[in-house]
Tab-separated table of C-alpha atoms in Angstrom:
chain	number	residue	atom	x	y	z
A	6	MET	CA	-44.348	1.617	16.329
A	7	VAL	CA	-41.579	3.304	14.351
A	8	ARG	CA	-37.993	3.189	15.601
A	9	LEU	CA	-35.847	6.328	15.348
A	10	VAL	CA	-32.044	5.822	15.334
A	11	PHE	CA	-29.922	8.903	16.046
A	12	LEU	CA	-26.380	8.750	14.673
A	13	GLY	CA	-23.281	10.772	15.533
A	14	ARG	CA	-23.862	14.068	17.275
A	15	LEU	CA	-27.641	13.775	16.796
A	16	ALA	CA	-27.581	11.110	19.523
A	17	GLY	CA	-26.097	13.722	21.848
A	18	LEU	CA	-28.741	16.282	20.895
A	19	ALA	CA	-31.572	13.746	21.232
A	20	GLY	CA	-30.218	12.509	24.545
A	21	ARG	CA	-30.573	8.937	23.293
A	22	VAL	CA	-29.488	6.603	20.549
A	23	GLU	CA	-32.870	5.043	19.789
A	24	HIS	CA	-36.488	6.005	20.370
A	25	GLU	CA	-39.753	4.197	19.609
A	26	VAL	CA	-42.655	6.400	18.501
A	27	ALA	CA	-46.204	5.835	17.221
A	28	ALA	CA	-46.704	4.732	13.588
A	29	PRO	CA	-47.185	5.951	10.956
A	30	LEU	CA	-44.726	8.843	10.861
A	31	ASP	CA	-44.171	11.497	8.204
A	32	TRP	CA	-41.752	14.468	7.942
A	33	HIS	CA	-43.939	16.899	9.884
A	34	GLY	CA	-44.682	14.274	12.496
A	35	LEU	CA	-40.939	13.678	12.918
A	36	LEU	CA	-40.151	17.394	13.354
A	37	ALA	CA	-43.006	17.746	15.833
A	38	LEU	CA	-41.497	14.967	17.974
A	39	CYS	CA	-38.152	16.730	18.268
A	40	ASP	CA	-36.998	19.560	20.505
A	41	GLY	CA	-36.031	22.905	18.960
A	42	PRO	CA	-32.258	22.417	18.466
A	43	LEU	CA	-32.712	18.818	17.296
A	44	ALA	CA	-35.564	19.748	14.884
A	45	GLU	CA	-33.376	22.521	13.505
A	46	GLU	CA	-30.520	20.072	12.879
A	47	ILE	CA	-32.803	17.550	11.248
A	48	ALA	CA	-34.212	20.215	8.924
A	49	ASN	CA	-30.638	21.149	7.861
A	50	ASP	CA	-29.746	19.948	4.355
A	51	ARG	CA	-26.634	18.216	5.661
A	52	VAL	CA	-28.710	15.762	7.683
A	53	LYS	CA	-30.055	12.803	5.702
A	54	LEU	CA	-32.769	10.305	6.517
A	55	ALA	CA	-32.809	6.606	5.747
A	56	LEU	CA	-35.912	4.427	5.900
A	57	ASP	CA	-35.128	0.774	6.611
A	58	GLY	CA	-31.533	1.284	5.493
A	59	GLU	CA	-32.391	3.123	2.264
A	60	LEU	CA	-31.331	6.753	1.967
A	61	LEU	CA	-34.245	9.054	1.116
A	62	ALA	CA	-33.608	11.337	-1.855
A	63	ASP	CA	-36.242	13.747	-0.466
A	64	LYS	CA	-36.474	13.461	3.284
A	65	THR	CA	-39.631	15.602	3.444
A	66	ALA	CA	-41.394	12.774	1.553
A	67	LEU	CA	-40.853	10.482	4.581
A	68	ALA	CA	-43.680	7.984	5.083
A	69	ALA	CA	-42.777	5.400	7.712
A	70	PRO	CA	-45.287	2.598	8.375
A	71	ALA	CA	-45.518	0.523	11.552
A	72	GLY	CA	-42.358	-1.572	12.075
A	73	ALA	CA	-40.158	0.791	10.082
A	74	GLU	CA	-36.785	2.144	11.200
A	75	ILE	CA	-35.782	5.732	10.484
A	76	ALA	CA	-32.072	6.586	10.748
A	77	LEU	CA	-31.129	10.236	11.255
A	78	LEU	CA	-27.720	10.700	9.650
A	79	PRO	CA	-25.521	13.757	10.167
A	80	PRO	CA	-22.502	14.204	7.843
A	81	VAL	CA	-19.993	11.391	8.268
A	82	SER	CA	-16.699	12.242	9.937
A	83	GLY	CA	-13.661	12.968	7.833
A	84	GLY	CA	-10.375	11.142	7.606
B	22	MET	CA	-11.921	-13.849	-6.255
B	23	ALA	CA	-12.943	-13.252	-2.661
B	24	ILE	CA	-14.275	-10.178	-0.900
B	25	THR	CA	-14.283	-10.072	2.877
B	26	VAL	CA	-15.778	-7.165	4.808
B	27	GLU	CA	-15.712	-7.245	8.581
B	28	LEU	CA	-16.949	-4.762	11.163
B	29	ARG	CA	-15.672	-5.581	14.624
B	30	ALA	CA	-16.115	-4.074	18.052
B	31	THR	CA	-12.934	-5.507	19.594
B	32	PRO	CA	-9.191	-4.949	19.007
B	33	PHE	CA	-7.511	-6.930	16.244
B	34	TYR	CA	-4.014	-7.875	15.165
B	35	PRO	CA	-3.502	-7.065	11.458
B	36	GLY	CA	-1.073	-9.938	10.899
B	37	ALA	CA	-3.756	-12.421	11.894
B	38	TYR	CA	-5.786	-11.297	8.865
B	39	VAL	CA	-3.107	-10.583	6.276
B	40	GLY	CA	-1.261	-13.911	6.462
B	41	PRO	CA	-4.328	-16.087	5.808
B	42	PHE	CA	-5.704	-13.595	3.237
B	43	SER	CA	-2.474	-13.709	1.263
B	44	ASP	CA	-2.200	-17.503	1.566
B	45	ALA	CA	-5.763	-17.827	0.245
B	46	HIS	CA	-4.701	-16.418	-3.133
B	47	PRO	CA	-1.980	-18.651	-4.554
B	48	GLY	CA	-0.457	-17.366	-7.783
B	49	LEU	CA	-0.818	-13.697	-6.843
B	50	GLY	CA	1.792	-11.186	-7.984
B	51	GLY	CA	1.454	-8.704	-5.146
B	52	VAL	CA	-0.397	-7.840	-1.965
B	53	CYS	CA	-0.767	-4.297	-0.706
B	54	THR	CA	-1.999	-3.658	2.812
B	55	PHE	CA	-2.787	-0.487	4.689
B	56	VAL	CA	-3.390	-0.364	8.422
B	57	GLY	CA	-4.622	2.851	10.020
B	58	GLU	CA	-4.173	3.262	13.756
B	59	VAL	CA	-5.304	5.724	16.377
B	60	ARG	CA	-2.511	8.289	16.237
B	61	GLY	CA	-0.653	9.170	19.380
B	62	GLY	CA	0.852	12.459	20.339
B	63	ASP	CA	-1.969	14.883	19.623
B	64	ASP	CA	-3.813	14.822	22.946
B	65	VAL	CA	-6.277	12.183	21.806
B	66	GLU	CA	-6.984	9.840	24.710
B	67	ALA	CA	-9.591	7.773	22.907
B	68	LEU	CA	-11.557	7.573	19.693
B	69	GLU	CA	-15.103	6.300	19.283
B	70	LEU	CA	-16.523	5.144	15.978
B	71	THR	CA	-20.261	4.713	15.611
B	72	HIS	CA	-21.714	2.953	12.609
B	73	TYR	CA	-25.194	2.118	11.370
B	74	GLU	CA	-25.095	-1.533	10.426
B	75	PRO	CA	-27.926	-1.506	7.816
B	76	MET	CA	-26.009	1.097	5.782
B	77	THR	CA	-22.358	0.843	6.846
B	78	ARG	CA	-21.912	-2.801	5.893
B	79	PRO	CA	-23.678	-2.637	2.481
B	80	GLY	CA	-21.730	0.555	1.729
B	81	MET	CA	-18.418	-1.179	2.444
B	82	GLU	CA	-19.437	-4.226	0.398
B	83	GLN	CA	-20.353	-2.004	-2.537
B	84	LEU	CA	-17.018	-0.167	-2.246
B	85	ALA	CA	-15.161	-3.477	-2.156
B	86	THR	CA	-16.986	-4.755	-5.241
B	87	SER	CA	-16.281	-1.601	-7.201
B	88	ALA	CA	-12.574	-1.716	-6.251
B	89	VAL	CA	-12.289	-5.366	-7.315
B	90	GLU	CA	-13.834	-4.557	-10.704
B	91	ARG	CA	-11.955	-1.322	-11.264
B	92	PHE	CA	-8.504	-2.661	-10.374
B	93	GLY	CA	-8.924	-6.272	-11.494
B	94	LEU	CA	-8.175	-7.686	-8.041
B	95	MET	CA	-7.877	-11.329	-7.051
B	96	GLY	CA	-9.123	-10.560	-3.565
B	97	LEU	CA	-9.960	-7.716	-1.227
B	98	LEU	CA	-10.134	-7.655	2.554
B	99	MET	CA	-11.560	-4.795	4.615
B	100	VAL	CA	-11.694	-4.833	8.389
B	101	HIS	CA	-13.031	-1.825	10.291
B	102	ARG	CA	-13.238	-1.276	14.022
B	103	THR	CA	-16.250	0.235	15.756
B	104	GLY	CA	-16.581	1.324	19.361
B	105	ILE	CA	-13.969	2.897	21.611
B	106	MET	CA	-10.272	2.653	20.695
B	107	HIS	CA	-7.048	3.979	22.174
B	108	PRO	CA	-3.809	5.298	20.599
B	109	GLY	CA	-1.890	2.507	18.926
B	110	GLU	CA	-4.944	0.354	18.202
B	111	PRO	CA	-5.701	-0.479	14.571
B	112	ILE	CA	-8.862	1.201	13.240
B	113	VAL	CA	-8.921	-0.056	9.691
B	114	LEU	CA	-7.190	-2.655	7.549
B	115	VAL	CA	-7.467	-2.848	3.764
B	116	SER	CA	-5.566	-5.513	1.869
B	117	ALA	CA	-5.741	-6.134	-1.868
B	118	CYS	CA	-4.088	-8.830	-3.923
B	119	ALA	CA	-3.652	-8.814	-7.667
B	120	MET	CA	-1.481	-10.181	-10.439
B	121	HIS	CA	0.341	-6.836	-10.742
B	122	ARG	CA	1.474	-4.375	-8.107
B	123	ARG	CA	-0.176	-1.240	-9.496
B	124	GLY	CA	-3.698	-2.668	-9.171
B	125	ALA	CA	-3.087	-3.770	-5.595
B	126	ILE	CA	-1.572	-0.440	-4.492
B	127	ASP	CA	-4.169	1.729	-6.255
B	128	ALA	CA	-7.029	-0.358	-4.874
B	129	VAL	CA	-5.855	0.224	-1.310
B	130	ASP	CA	-5.475	3.962	-1.948
B	131	PHE	CA	-8.965	4.101	-3.537
B	132	CYS	CA	-10.624	2.138	-0.733
B	133	MET	CA	-9.001	4.235	1.990
B	134	ASP	CA	-10.059	7.523	0.367
B	135	HIS	CA	-13.632	6.282	0.075
B	136	LEU	CA	-13.763	4.694	3.521
B	137	LYS	CA	-12.560	7.930	5.080
B	138	ALA	CA	-14.764	10.343	3.167
B	139	LYS	CA	-17.846	8.391	2.170
B	140	SER	CA	-18.518	5.573	4.607
B	141	TRP	CA	-21.204	5.656	7.241
B	142	PHE	CA	-19.022	6.173	10.291
B	143	TRP	CA	-19.258	8.892	12.893
B	144	LYS	CA	-16.206	9.621	14.938
B	145	ARG	CA	-15.559	11.432	18.148
B	146	GLU	CA	-12.326	12.003	20.011
B	147	LYS	CA	-11.727	12.309	23.703
B	148	ARG	CA	-9.273	15.100	24.552
B	149	LYS	CA	-8.607	16.173	28.140
B	150	GLY	CA	-11.496	14.025	29.273
B	151	ARG	CA	-14.067	15.556	26.900
B	152	TRP	CA	-15.581	14.034	23.763
B	153	HIS	CA	-15.613	16.054	20.524
B	154	TRP	CA	-17.398	15.015	17.314
B	155	ILE	CA	-15.255	15.084	14.169
B	156	GLU	CA	-16.648	16.937	11.165
B	157	PRO	CA	-15.883	16.233	7.508
B	158	ARG	CA	-12.741	17.891	6.144
B	159	ALA	CA	-12.373	19.727	2.821
B	160	ALA	CA	-9.490	17.368	1.993
B	161	ASP	CA	-11.915	14.422	2.008
B	162	HIS	CA	-13.600	15.772	-1.106
B	163	GLU	CA	-10.263	16.316	-2.824
B	164	ASP	CA	-9.291	12.746	-1.978
B	165	ILE	CA	-12.445	11.398	-3.591
B	166	ALA	CA	-12.093	13.683	-6.630
B	167	ARG	CA	-8.798	11.922	-7.505
B	168	TRP	CA	-10.824	8.882	-8.586
B	169	GLN	CA	-13.453	10.567	-10.748
C	5	MET	CA	12.943	7.574	12.164
C	6	ALA	CA	14.419	4.253	11.139
C	7	ILE	CA	15.477	2.900	7.764
C	8	THR	CA	16.083	-0.807	7.385
C	9	VAL	CA	17.354	-2.324	4.132
C	10	GLU	CA	17.915	-6.044	3.939
C	11	LEU	CA	19.114	-8.270	1.105
C	12	ARG	CA	18.577	-11.931	1.873
C	13	ALA	CA	19.303	-15.162	0.064
C	14	THR	CA	16.728	-17.294	1.886
C	15	PRO	CA	12.890	-17.325	1.986
C	16	PHE	CA	11.144	-14.987	4.403
C	17	TYR	CA	7.730	-14.582	5.984
C	18	PRO	CA	6.480	-10.977	5.544
C	19	GLY	CA	4.539	-10.984	8.815
C	20	ALA	CA	7.730	-11.613	10.744
C	21	TYR	CA	9.021	-8.232	9.528
C	22	VAL	CA	5.874	-6.111	9.453
C	23	GLY	CA	4.675	-6.754	13.010
C	24	PRO	CA	7.935	-5.696	14.708
C	25	PHE	CA	8.420	-2.805	12.227
C	26	SER	CA	4.977	-1.430	13.008
C	27	ASP	CA	5.416	-1.946	16.762
C	28	ALA	CA	8.724	-0.044	16.606
C	29	HIS	CA	6.897	3.173	15.644
C	30	PRO	CA	4.414	3.986	18.387
C	31	GLY	CA	2.190	6.947	17.600
C	32	LEU	CA	2.048	6.251	13.863
C	33	GLY	CA	-1.097	7.027	11.905
C	34	GLY	CA	-0.744	4.420	9.186
C	35	VAL	CA	1.424	1.650	7.811
C	36	CYS	CA	1.376	0.638	4.166
C	37	THR	CA	3.036	-2.582	3.070
C	38	PHE	CA	3.551	-4.151	-0.306
C	39	VAL	CA	4.725	-7.708	-0.802
C	40	GLY	CA	5.621	-8.919	-4.296
C	41	GLU	CA	5.725	-12.659	-4.894
C	42	VAL	CA	6.833	-14.917	-7.700
C	43	ARG	CA	3.639	-15.150	-9.765
C	44	GLY	CA	2.193	-18.513	-10.556
C	45	GLY	CA	0.326	-19.585	-13.625
C	46	ASP	CA	2.525	-18.275	-16.418
C	47	ASP	CA	4.880	-21.220	-16.918
C	48	VAL	CA	7.543	-19.804	-14.627
C	49	GLU	CA	9.111	-22.644	-12.652
C	50	ALA	CA	11.706	-20.524	-10.906
C	51	LEU	CA	13.120	-17.029	-10.792
C	52	GLU	CA	16.716	-16.075	-10.072
C	53	LEU	CA	17.766	-12.631	-8.924
C	54	THR	CA	21.416	-11.648	-9.087
C	55	HIS	CA	22.646	-8.517	-7.393
C	56	TYR	CA	25.975	-6.724	-7.025
C	57	GLU	CA	26.347	-5.988	-3.351
C	58	PRO	CA	28.679	-2.921	-3.657
C	59	MET	CA	26.015	-1.144	-5.748
C	60	THR	CA	22.695	-2.840	-4.974
C	61	ARG	CA	22.745	-2.136	-1.249
C	62	PRO	CA	23.875	1.528	-1.440
C	63	GLY	CA	21.288	2.075	-4.214
C	64	MET	CA	18.501	0.726	-2.009
C	65	GLU	CA	19.682	2.764	0.967
C	66	GLN	CA	19.716	5.919	-1.146
C	67	LEU	CA	16.208	5.138	-2.432
C	68	ALA	CA	14.985	4.589	1.120
C	69	THR	CA	16.462	7.878	2.316
C	70	SER	CA	14.929	9.835	-0.536
C	71	ALA	CA	11.495	8.246	0.123
C	72	VAL	CA	11.677	9.084	3.826
C	73	GLU	CA	12.490	12.721	3.037
C	74	ARG	CA	10.009	13.103	0.201
C	75	PHE	CA	7.031	11.567	2.015
C	76	GLY	CA	7.876	12.555	5.591
C	77	LEU	CA	7.943	8.987	6.839
C	78	MET	CA	8.456	7.797	10.398
C	79	GLY	CA	10.115	4.606	9.173
C	80	LEU	CA	10.810	2.579	6.067
C	81	LEU	CA	11.584	-1.110	5.706
C	82	MET	CA	12.810	-2.765	2.497
C	83	VAL	CA	13.576	-6.448	2.232
C	84	HIS	CA	14.664	-7.954	-1.072
C	85	ARG	CA	15.373	-11.558	-1.933
C	86	THR	CA	18.303	-12.672	-4.034
C	87	GLY	CA	19.033	-16.110	-5.445
C	88	ILE	CA	16.579	-18.707	-6.721
C	89	MET	CA	12.899	-18.456	-5.812
C	90	HIS	CA	9.767	-20.410	-6.702
C	91	PRO	CA	6.147	-19.359	-7.365
C	92	GLY	CA	4.479	-18.170	-4.181
C	93	GLU	CA	7.702	-17.027	-2.499
C	94	PRO	CA	7.998	-13.359	-1.530
C	95	ILE	CA	10.551	-11.433	-3.597
C	96	VAL	CA	10.250	-7.984	-2.106
C	97	LEU	CA	8.670	-6.307	0.897
C	98	VAL	CA	8.356	-2.540	1.322
C	99	SER	CA	6.667	-1.129	4.394
C	100	ALA	CA	6.324	2.567	5.251
C	101	CYS	CA	4.869	4.172	8.329
C	102	ALA	CA	3.821	7.773	8.651
C	103	MET	CA	1.496	10.079	10.557
C	104	HIS	CA	-0.895	10.213	7.586
C	105	ARG	CA	-1.973	7.540	5.162
C	106	ARG	CA	-1.163	9.336	1.913
C	107	GLY	CA	2.549	9.548	2.707
C	108	ALA	CA	2.737	5.878	3.621
C	109	ILE	CA	0.870	4.682	0.514
C	110	ASP	CA	2.728	6.963	-1.909
C	111	ALA	CA	6.100	6.006	-0.434
C	112	VAL	CA	5.433	2.312	-1.067
C	113	ASP	CA	4.317	3.054	-4.636
C	114	PHE	CA	7.422	5.220	-5.220
C	115	CYS	CA	9.830	2.655	-3.770
C	116	MET	CA	8.330	-0.207	-5.775
C	117	ASP	CA	8.527	1.735	-9.051
C	118	HIS	CA	12.164	2.588	-8.393
C	119	LEU	CA	13.129	-0.858	-7.121
C	120	LYS	CA	11.643	-2.444	-10.222
C	121	ALA	CA	13.068	-0.079	-12.807
C	122	LYS	CA	16.238	1.348	-11.307
C	123	SER	CA	17.762	-1.076	-8.844
C	124	TRP	CA	20.789	-3.189	-9.563
C	125	PHE	CA	19.088	-6.556	-9.932
C	126	TRP	CA	19.265	-8.955	-12.848
C	127	LYS	CA	16.497	-11.447	-13.213
C	128	ARG	CA	16.086	-14.649	-15.131
C	129	GLU	CA	13.153	-16.999	-15.296
C	130	LYS	CA	13.104	-20.730	-15.773
C	131	ARG	CA	10.391	-21.860	-18.174
C	132	LYS	CA	10.128	-25.450	-19.399
C	133	GLY	CA	13.497	-26.176	-17.838
C	134	ARG	CA	15.345	-23.315	-19.571
C	135	TRP	CA	16.569	-20.048	-18.105
C	136	HIS	CA	15.721	-16.750	-19.841
C	137	TRP	CA	17.112	-13.336	-18.891
C	138	ILE	CA	14.512	-10.622	-18.361
C	139	GLU	CA	15.067	-7.347	-20.210
C	140	PRO	CA	13.854	-3.891	-19.127
C	141	ARG	CA	10.281	-3.020	-20.141
C	142	ALA	CA	9.065	0.284	-21.643
C	143	ALA	CA	6.541	0.476	-18.780
C	144	ASP	CA	9.400	0.743	-16.274
C	145	HIS	CA	10.305	4.155	-17.640
C	146	GLU	CA	6.683	5.305	-17.515
C	147	ASP	CA	6.487	4.136	-13.895
C	148	ILE	CA	9.524	6.222	-12.970
C	149	ALA	CA	8.293	9.245	-14.934
C	150	ARG	CA	5.267	9.465	-12.606
C	151	TRP	CA	7.561	10.743	-9.854
C	152	GLN	CA	9.481	13.399	-11.778
D	11	MET	CA	45.490	-8.278	-10.132
D	12	VAL	CA	42.180	-6.749	-11.159
D	13	ARG	CA	38.936	-8.623	-10.537
D	14	LEU	CA	36.242	-8.592	-13.240
D	15	VAL	CA	32.652	-9.269	-12.123
D	16	PHE	CA	30.166	-10.206	-14.851
D	17	LEU	CA	26.522	-9.480	-14.014
D	18	GLY	CA	23.297	-10.782	-15.548
D	19	ARG	CA	23.549	-12.233	-19.027
D	20	LEU	CA	27.201	-11.119	-19.320
D	21	ALA	CA	28.073	-13.939	-16.901
D	22	GLY	CA	26.544	-16.370	-19.404
D	23	LEU	CA	28.502	-14.841	-22.285
D	24	ALA	CA	31.744	-14.788	-20.284
D	25	GLY	CA	31.181	-18.327	-19.093
D	26	ARG	CA	31.989	-17.230	-15.545
D	27	VAL	CA	30.883	-14.800	-12.864
D	28	GLU	CA	34.325	-13.531	-11.822
D	29	HIS	CA	37.741	-13.425	-13.392
D	30	GLU	CA	41.131	-12.182	-12.113
D	31	VAL	CA	43.360	-10.486	-14.677
D	32	ALA	CA	46.699	-8.639	-14.613
D	33	ALA	CA	46.792	-5.044	-13.357
D	34	PRO	CA	46.578	-2.306	-14.439
D	35	LEU	CA	43.678	-2.521	-16.864
D	36	ASP	CA	42.232	0.141	-19.165
D	37	TRP	CA	39.339	0.110	-21.667
D	38	HIS	CA	41.312	-1.298	-24.562
D	39	GLY	CA	42.944	-3.881	-22.315
D	40	LEU	CA	39.491	-4.974	-21.147
D	41	LEU	CA	38.139	-5.374	-24.681
D	42	ALA	CA	41.275	-7.296	-25.702
D	43	LEU	CA	40.643	-9.796	-22.885
D	44	CYS	CA	37.131	-10.573	-24.076
D	45	ASP	CA	35.872	-12.867	-26.849
D	46	GLY	CA	34.099	-11.348	-29.847
D	47	PRO	CA	30.432	-11.541	-28.712
D	48	LEU	CA	31.319	-10.485	-25.158
D	49	ALA	CA	33.538	-7.584	-26.360
D	50	GLU	CA	30.686	-6.475	-28.622
D	51	GLU	CA	28.241	-6.480	-25.695
D	52	ILE	CA	30.630	-4.588	-23.464
D	53	ALA	CA	31.142	-1.938	-26.149
D	54	ASN	CA	27.352	-1.463	-26.404
D	55	ASP	CA	26.111	1.774	-24.811
D	56	ARG	CA	23.604	-0.149	-22.696
D	57	VAL	CA	26.379	-1.871	-20.767
D	58	LYS	CA	27.901	0.162	-17.930
D	59	LEU	CA	31.095	-0.288	-15.977
D	60	ALA	CA	31.670	0.323	-12.301
D	61	LEU	CA	35.078	0.625	-10.686
D	62	ASP	CA	35.091	-0.398	-7.018
D	63	GLY	CA	31.315	0.098	-6.845
D	64	GLU	CA	31.288	3.520	-8.538
D	65	LEU	CA	29.563	3.791	-11.907
D	66	LEU	CA	31.866	5.245	-14.596
D	67	ALA	CA	30.366	8.171	-16.506
D	68	ASP	CA	32.710	7.369	-19.413
D	69	LYS	CA	33.609	3.713	-19.458
D	70	THR	CA	36.309	4.221	-22.102
D	71	ALA	CA	38.208	6.250	-19.472
D	72	LEU	CA	38.586	3.064	-17.357
D	73	ALA	CA	41.851	2.948	-15.405
D	74	ALA	CA	41.881	0.093	-12.913
D	75	PRO	CA	44.919	-0.244	-10.624
D	76	ALA	CA	46.013	-3.427	-8.857
D	77	GLY	CA	43.427	-4.612	-6.336
D	78	ALA	CA	40.538	-2.928	-8.131
D	79	GLU	CA	37.209	-4.550	-8.966
D	80	ILE	CA	35.483	-3.851	-12.289
D	81	ALA	CA	31.790	-4.732	-12.535
D	82	LEU	CA	30.302	-5.224	-16.002
D	83	LEU	CA	26.647	-4.219	-15.771
D	84	PRO	CA	24.058	-4.969	-18.464
D	85	PRO	CA	20.675	-3.191	-18.243
D	86	VAL	CA	18.791	-4.157	-15.073
D	87	SER	CA	15.727	-6.330	-15.508
D	88	GLY	CA	12.285	-4.735	-15.559
D	89	GLY	CA	9.382	-5.168	-13.204
């Protein structure tokens, strides 16, 4: 399994904070798992992905093996 | 030289941190401390901060290390709340001690600008019973640019 | 908005001032505090600060008022020791509270620069049993120039 | 009487912190009351005078009546 963690307003859009899905998971697999508005957000440049706590420079190169955790990170809130 | 970074889900009393932190650095010339609280008076009933532990904590530790090196600190303490808070509750505490005042004051300023604009925290506010996510502000980038 | 200026001849515990000061300003966004202590480790056995009450106090009150106006503070607290102090003892405490962090931090920086370079205090240090008067430093003028 | 208050290192030079002298007192009277090294210091531009807590713009214009307090102020110490 791969664990998805939705941060900030993405948790609202996803309707949950965490979600376990089948491994392995790549970028197209991730988009396919998400509803329209959520997939659109995730595709937006402002949303970053982290794999096991490491930010991905190119999120479309995502390749998550079994046991991995993918964090979906919208822009952080301002001061 | 000691760095302490703490993320906590429950209310805290700043004095309980600052006294022992200061006492732990005998010989220091100055200690500067900033405490940010949930502001009152602008309709905010509550504030919720979400973090992502595997990134938020290492990010804060990295920020602390770079501040210690840049400003030649003797010690740096960062405490950040997570979860739901109400007006008047402390959100963040940054305290820096150094041989000279300028390093301590600048370090606190630097850490606050970076914590606010660059740390992995997501914030929403409850106003009139409804939650609203807070977006980044243009001023955050200006704050960060001061240090480049 | 409250300004408190205190000159005191006996040791003080910063936390005993900062907690009540902060609590006295509900709704604040941030509190910045600087505490300067007698440094250890450079042969200084004791420090003596002399002041001239008819000028030192009004000078500090004027400084406090100008900081409150300039940085839009909710409150400002200044406590300054006089007399003989030893390494580790607090000399000065400045605490500013405001709606936003930048005002609070800058106000503390501003007050410290002015207290150090422009206030009516005369300082001597005891090293190896002998007292030495401290002269102004060139850096004091640079510190003040930052605010002009 | 006029009270003289010696601050900082001037107290060391004067050998006392305070001194009561006959009123009235002007600039030349003040210098005449002081020993050589102290008079030299007081004449130095870096030393200021205050009359009853008010800094004098021109210390040579000193005119202290009975009951007045003159403070002799060397440069303040740095940070």
